[in-house]
Short mmCIF file of C-alpha atoms and ligand atoms in Angstrom, two decimals:
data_model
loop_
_atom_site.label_atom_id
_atom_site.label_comp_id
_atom_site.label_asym_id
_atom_site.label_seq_id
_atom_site.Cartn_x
_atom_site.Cartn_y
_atom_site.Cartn_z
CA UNK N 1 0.00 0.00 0.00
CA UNK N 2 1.32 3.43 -0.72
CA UNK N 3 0.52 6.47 0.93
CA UNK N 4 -1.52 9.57 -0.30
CA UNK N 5 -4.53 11.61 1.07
CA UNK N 6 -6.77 11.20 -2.37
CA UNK N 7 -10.50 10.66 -1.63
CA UNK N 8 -10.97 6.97 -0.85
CA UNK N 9 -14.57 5.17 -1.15
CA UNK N 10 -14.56 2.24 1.24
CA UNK N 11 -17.82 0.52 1.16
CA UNK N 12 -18.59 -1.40 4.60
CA UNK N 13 -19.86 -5.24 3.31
CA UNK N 14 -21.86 -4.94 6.67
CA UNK N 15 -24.57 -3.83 4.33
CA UNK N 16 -23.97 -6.40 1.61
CA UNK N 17 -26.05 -9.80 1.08
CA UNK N 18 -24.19 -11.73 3.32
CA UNK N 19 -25.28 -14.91 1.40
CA UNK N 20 -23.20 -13.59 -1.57
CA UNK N 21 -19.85 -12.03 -0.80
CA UNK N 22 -17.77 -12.66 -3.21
CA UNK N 23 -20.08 -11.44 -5.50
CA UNK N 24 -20.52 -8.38 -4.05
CA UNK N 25 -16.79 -7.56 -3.21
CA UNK N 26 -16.49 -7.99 -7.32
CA UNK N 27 -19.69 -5.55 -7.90
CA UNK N 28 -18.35 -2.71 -5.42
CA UNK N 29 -14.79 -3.12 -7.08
CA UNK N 30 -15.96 -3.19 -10.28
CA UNK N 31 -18.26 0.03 -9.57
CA UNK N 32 -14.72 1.91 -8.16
CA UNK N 33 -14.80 1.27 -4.65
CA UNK N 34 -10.76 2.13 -3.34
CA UNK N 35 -10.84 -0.19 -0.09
CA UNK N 36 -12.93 -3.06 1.14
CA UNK N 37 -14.40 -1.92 5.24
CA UNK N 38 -14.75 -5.47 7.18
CA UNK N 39 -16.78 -4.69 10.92
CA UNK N 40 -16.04 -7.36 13.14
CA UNK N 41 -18.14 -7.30 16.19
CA UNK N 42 -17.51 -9.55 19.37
CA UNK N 43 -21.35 -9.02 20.87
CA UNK N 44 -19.50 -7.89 23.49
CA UNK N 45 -17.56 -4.54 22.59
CA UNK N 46 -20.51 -3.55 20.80
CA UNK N 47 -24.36 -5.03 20.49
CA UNK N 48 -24.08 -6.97 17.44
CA UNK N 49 -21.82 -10.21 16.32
CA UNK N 50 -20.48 -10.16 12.72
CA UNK N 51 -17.14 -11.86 11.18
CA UNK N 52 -14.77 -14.14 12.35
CA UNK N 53 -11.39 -14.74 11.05
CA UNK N 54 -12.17 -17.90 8.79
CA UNK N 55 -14.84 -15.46 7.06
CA UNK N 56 -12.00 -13.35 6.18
CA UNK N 57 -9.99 -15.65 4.64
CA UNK N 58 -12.59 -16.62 2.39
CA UNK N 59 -13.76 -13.20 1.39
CA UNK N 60 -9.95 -12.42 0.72
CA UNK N 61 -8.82 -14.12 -2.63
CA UNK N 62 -12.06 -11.62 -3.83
CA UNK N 63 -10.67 -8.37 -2.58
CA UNK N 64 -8.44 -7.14 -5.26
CA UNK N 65 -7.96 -3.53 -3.61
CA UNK N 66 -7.25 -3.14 0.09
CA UNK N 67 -8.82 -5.37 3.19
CA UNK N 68 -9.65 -2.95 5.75
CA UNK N 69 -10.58 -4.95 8.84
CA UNK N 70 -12.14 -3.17 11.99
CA UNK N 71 -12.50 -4.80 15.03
CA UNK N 72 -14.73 -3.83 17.60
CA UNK N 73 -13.44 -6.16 19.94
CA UNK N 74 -12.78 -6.45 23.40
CA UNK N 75 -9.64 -8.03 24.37
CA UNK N 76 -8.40 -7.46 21.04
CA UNK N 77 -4.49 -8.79 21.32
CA UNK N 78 -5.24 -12.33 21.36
CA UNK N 79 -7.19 -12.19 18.23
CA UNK N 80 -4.76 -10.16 16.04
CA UNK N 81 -2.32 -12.78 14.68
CA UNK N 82 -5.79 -14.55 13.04
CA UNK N 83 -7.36 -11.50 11.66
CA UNK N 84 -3.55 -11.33 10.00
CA UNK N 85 -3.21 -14.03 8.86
CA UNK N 86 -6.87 -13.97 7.32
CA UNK N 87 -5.19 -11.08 4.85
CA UNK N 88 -5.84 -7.46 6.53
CA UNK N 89 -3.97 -5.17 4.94
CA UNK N 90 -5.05 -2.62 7.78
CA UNK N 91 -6.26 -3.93 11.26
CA UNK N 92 -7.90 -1.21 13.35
CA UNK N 93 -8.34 -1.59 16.86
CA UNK N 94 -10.48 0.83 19.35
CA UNK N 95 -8.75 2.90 22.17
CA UNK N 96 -11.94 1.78 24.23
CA UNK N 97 -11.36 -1.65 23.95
CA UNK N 98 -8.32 -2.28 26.67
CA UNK N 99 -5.87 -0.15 28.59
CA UNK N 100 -2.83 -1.19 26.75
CA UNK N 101 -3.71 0.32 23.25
CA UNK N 102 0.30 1.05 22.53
CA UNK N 103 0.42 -2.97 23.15
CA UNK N 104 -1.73 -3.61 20.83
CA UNK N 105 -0.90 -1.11 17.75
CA UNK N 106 2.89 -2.60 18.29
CA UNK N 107 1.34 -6.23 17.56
CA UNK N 108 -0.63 -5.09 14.46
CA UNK N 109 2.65 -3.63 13.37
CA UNK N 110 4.25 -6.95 14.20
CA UNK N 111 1.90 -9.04 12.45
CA UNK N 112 2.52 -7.22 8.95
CA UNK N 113 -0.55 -5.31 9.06
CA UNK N 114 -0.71 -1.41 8.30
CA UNK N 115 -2.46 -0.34 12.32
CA UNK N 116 -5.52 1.78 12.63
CA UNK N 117 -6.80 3.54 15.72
CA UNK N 118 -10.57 3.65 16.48
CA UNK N 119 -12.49 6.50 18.47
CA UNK N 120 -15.65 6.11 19.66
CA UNK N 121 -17.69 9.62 19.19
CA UNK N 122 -17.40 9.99 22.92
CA UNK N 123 -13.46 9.53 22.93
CA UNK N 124 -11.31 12.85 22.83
CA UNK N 125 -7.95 13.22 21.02
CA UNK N 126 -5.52 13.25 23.93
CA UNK N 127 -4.23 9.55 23.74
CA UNK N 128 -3.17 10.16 19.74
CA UNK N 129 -0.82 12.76 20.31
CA UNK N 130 1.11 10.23 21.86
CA UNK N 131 0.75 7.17 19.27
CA UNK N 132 1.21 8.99 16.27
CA UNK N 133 4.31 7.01 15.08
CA UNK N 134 2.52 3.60 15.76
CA UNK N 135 -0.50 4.30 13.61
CA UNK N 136 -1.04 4.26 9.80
CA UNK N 137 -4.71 5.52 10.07
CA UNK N 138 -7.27 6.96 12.75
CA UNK N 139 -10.83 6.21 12.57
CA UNK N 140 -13.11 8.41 13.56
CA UNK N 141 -16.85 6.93 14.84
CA UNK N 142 -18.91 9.18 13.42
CA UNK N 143 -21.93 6.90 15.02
CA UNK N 144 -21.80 4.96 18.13
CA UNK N 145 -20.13 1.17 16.86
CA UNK N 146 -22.46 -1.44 16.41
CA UNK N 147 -24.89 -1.28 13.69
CA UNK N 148 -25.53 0.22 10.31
CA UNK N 149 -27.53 2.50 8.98
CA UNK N 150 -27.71 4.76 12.06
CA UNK N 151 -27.56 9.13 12.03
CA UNK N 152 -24.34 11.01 11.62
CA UNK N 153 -22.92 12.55 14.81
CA UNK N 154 -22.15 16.12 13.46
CA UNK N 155 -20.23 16.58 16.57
CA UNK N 156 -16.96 14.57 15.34
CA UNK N 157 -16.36 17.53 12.34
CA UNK N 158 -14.74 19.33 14.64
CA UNK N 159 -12.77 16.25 16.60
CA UNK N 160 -11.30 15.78 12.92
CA UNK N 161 -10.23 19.13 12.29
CA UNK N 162 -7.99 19.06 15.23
CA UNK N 163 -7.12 15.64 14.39
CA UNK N 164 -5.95 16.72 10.94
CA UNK N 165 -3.57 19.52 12.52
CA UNK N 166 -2.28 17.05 14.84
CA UNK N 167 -1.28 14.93 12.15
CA UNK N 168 0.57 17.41 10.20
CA UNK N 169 2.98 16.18 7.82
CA UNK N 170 2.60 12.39 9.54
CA UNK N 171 1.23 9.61 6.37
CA UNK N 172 -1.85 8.81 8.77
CA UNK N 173 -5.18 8.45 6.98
CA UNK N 174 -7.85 10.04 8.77
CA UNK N 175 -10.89 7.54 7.93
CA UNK N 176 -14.61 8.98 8.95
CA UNK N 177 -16.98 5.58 9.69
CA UNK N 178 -20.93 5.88 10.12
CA UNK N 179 -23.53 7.56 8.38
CA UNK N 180 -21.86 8.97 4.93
CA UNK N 181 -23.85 10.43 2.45
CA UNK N 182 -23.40 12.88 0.00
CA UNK N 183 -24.47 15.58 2.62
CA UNK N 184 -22.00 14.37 5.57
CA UNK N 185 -19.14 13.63 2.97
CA UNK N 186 -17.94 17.04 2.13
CA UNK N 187 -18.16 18.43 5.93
CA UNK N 188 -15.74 15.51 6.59
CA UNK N 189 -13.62 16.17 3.61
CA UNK N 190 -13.24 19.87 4.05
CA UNK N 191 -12.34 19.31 8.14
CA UNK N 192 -9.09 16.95 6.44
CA UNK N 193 -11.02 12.97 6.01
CA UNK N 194 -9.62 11.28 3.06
CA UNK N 195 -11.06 7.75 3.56
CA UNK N 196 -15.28 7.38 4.06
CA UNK N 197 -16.66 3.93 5.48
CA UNK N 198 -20.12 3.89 4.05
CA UNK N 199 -22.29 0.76 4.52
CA UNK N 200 -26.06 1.75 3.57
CA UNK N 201 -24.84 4.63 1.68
CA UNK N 202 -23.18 2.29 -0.75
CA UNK N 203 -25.41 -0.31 -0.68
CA UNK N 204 -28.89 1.33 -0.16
CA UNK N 205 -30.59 1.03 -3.95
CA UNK N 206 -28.52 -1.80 -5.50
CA UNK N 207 -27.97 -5.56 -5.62
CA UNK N 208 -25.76 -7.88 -7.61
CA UNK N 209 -27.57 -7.91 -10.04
CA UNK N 210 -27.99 -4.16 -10.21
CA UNK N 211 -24.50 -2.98 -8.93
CA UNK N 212 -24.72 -0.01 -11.14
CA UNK N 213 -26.46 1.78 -7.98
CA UNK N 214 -23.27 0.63 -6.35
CA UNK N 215 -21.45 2.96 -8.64
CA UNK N 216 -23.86 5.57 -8.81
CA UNK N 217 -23.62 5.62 -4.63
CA UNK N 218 -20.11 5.77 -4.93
CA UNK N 219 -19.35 8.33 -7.17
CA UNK N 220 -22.07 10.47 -5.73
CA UNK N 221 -20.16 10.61 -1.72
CA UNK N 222 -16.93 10.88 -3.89
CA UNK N 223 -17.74 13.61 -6.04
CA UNK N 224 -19.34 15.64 -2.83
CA UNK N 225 -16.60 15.32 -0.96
CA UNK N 226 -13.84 16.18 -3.48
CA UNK N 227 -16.04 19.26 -4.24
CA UNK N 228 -15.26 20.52 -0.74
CA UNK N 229 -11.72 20.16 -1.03
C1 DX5 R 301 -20.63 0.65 12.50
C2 DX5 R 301 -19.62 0.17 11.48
C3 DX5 R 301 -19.72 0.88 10.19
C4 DX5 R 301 -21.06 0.72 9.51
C5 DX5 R 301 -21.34 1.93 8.72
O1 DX5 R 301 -20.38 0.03 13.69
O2 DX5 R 301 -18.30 0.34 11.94
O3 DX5 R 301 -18.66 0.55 9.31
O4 DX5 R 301 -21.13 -0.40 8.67
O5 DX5 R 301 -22.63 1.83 8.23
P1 DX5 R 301 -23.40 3.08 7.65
O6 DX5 R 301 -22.55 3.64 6.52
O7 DX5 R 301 -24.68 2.49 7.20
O8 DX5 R 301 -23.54 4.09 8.76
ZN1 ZN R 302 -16.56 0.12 10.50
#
């Protein structure tokens, strides 16, 4: 993976037909998706229970761009060499989950993976200052984890702008997660985002068999937020 602060369309399979994922990683990659957003949920971190790691490895060999995993997980450090070795490219863990988040961003390191840093919307920005050279990317929760589909917390615009000045120069993508559409895009973009999770935003419209809307649904959160740029 190389570095560069582009707009970057990840579509969350979260809102894909989970009888058909191969299918639909094609249709999203085919429609110009950048990056591939996997949630995995524990039921126990968050309200919900998603992926485990032998999923992963069979969604993998489909994903021609970039696997970005997200774990909302609690303990995450005993899970990270199987999430690696399922094929993450990028393995992002929450500073809520555990006290020894430096720990755990060395062992994503350490496992080959590029390491993201979650924050929950409720989470302030005190504890990146001092990870910045672990950490490839920060995701910002711009919902509370869990689900799909749920309302954009306008709050985090400004939690990014300060996030962006505190990366400076650093190559750390700033990734926004939860409730993208062509109206949240471009406040996101403009505060210094370059990579948008969008699950239903992506999906909503569209099938397999009509992935077309996939495209149309990504080009339209694209377009908005490279217009604020
Ligand atoms: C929420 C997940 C998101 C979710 C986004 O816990 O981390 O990636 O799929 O879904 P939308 O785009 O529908 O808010
Ligand atoms: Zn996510």
């Amino acid at each position: 993976m190389t570095f560069d602060r582009k707009i970057k369309i990840a579509p969350s399979i979260l809102s894909a037909d989970f009888a058909d994922f191969g299918r639909e990683i094609q249709a999203i990659e085919a429609e110009g998706c950048d990056w591939v957003h996997v949630d995995v949920m524990d039921g126990h971190f968050v309200p919900n229970l998603t992926f485990g790691p032998p999923l992963l490895k069979a969604i993998r060999p489909h994903i021609k761009t970039v696997m970005d995993v997200h774990l909302m997980i609690a303990p995450v450090d005993p899970y990270i060499d199987a999430y690696a070795e399922a094929g993450a490219d990028i393995l992002t863990a929450h500073l809520e989950a555990g006290p020894h988040i430096h720990r755990t961003l060395q062992a994503i390191r350490g496992a080959g993976c590029k390491a993201g840093l979650a924050l929950n919307p409720g989470t302030g920005l005190d504890a990146v200052a001092h990870l910045l050279d672990m950490i490839d990317l920060v995701c910002v929760m711009t919902v509370n984890p869990g689900f799909g589909g749920q309302k954009f917390i306008y709050s985090q615009i400004e939690k990014v702008r300060s996030l962006r000045s505190l990366i400076g120069d650093r190559p750390i993508h700033i990734e926004i997660d939860g409730g993208m559409t062509p109206e949240t895009a471009p406040l996101m973009a403009a505060a210094g985002a370059d990579v948008f999770v969008a699950g239903s935003g992506v999906f909503k419209g569209g099938s397999v068999n009509n992935a077309a809307v996939y495209g149309e649904n990504i080009r339209a959160i694209r377009s908005a937020a490279e217009a604020a740029l």
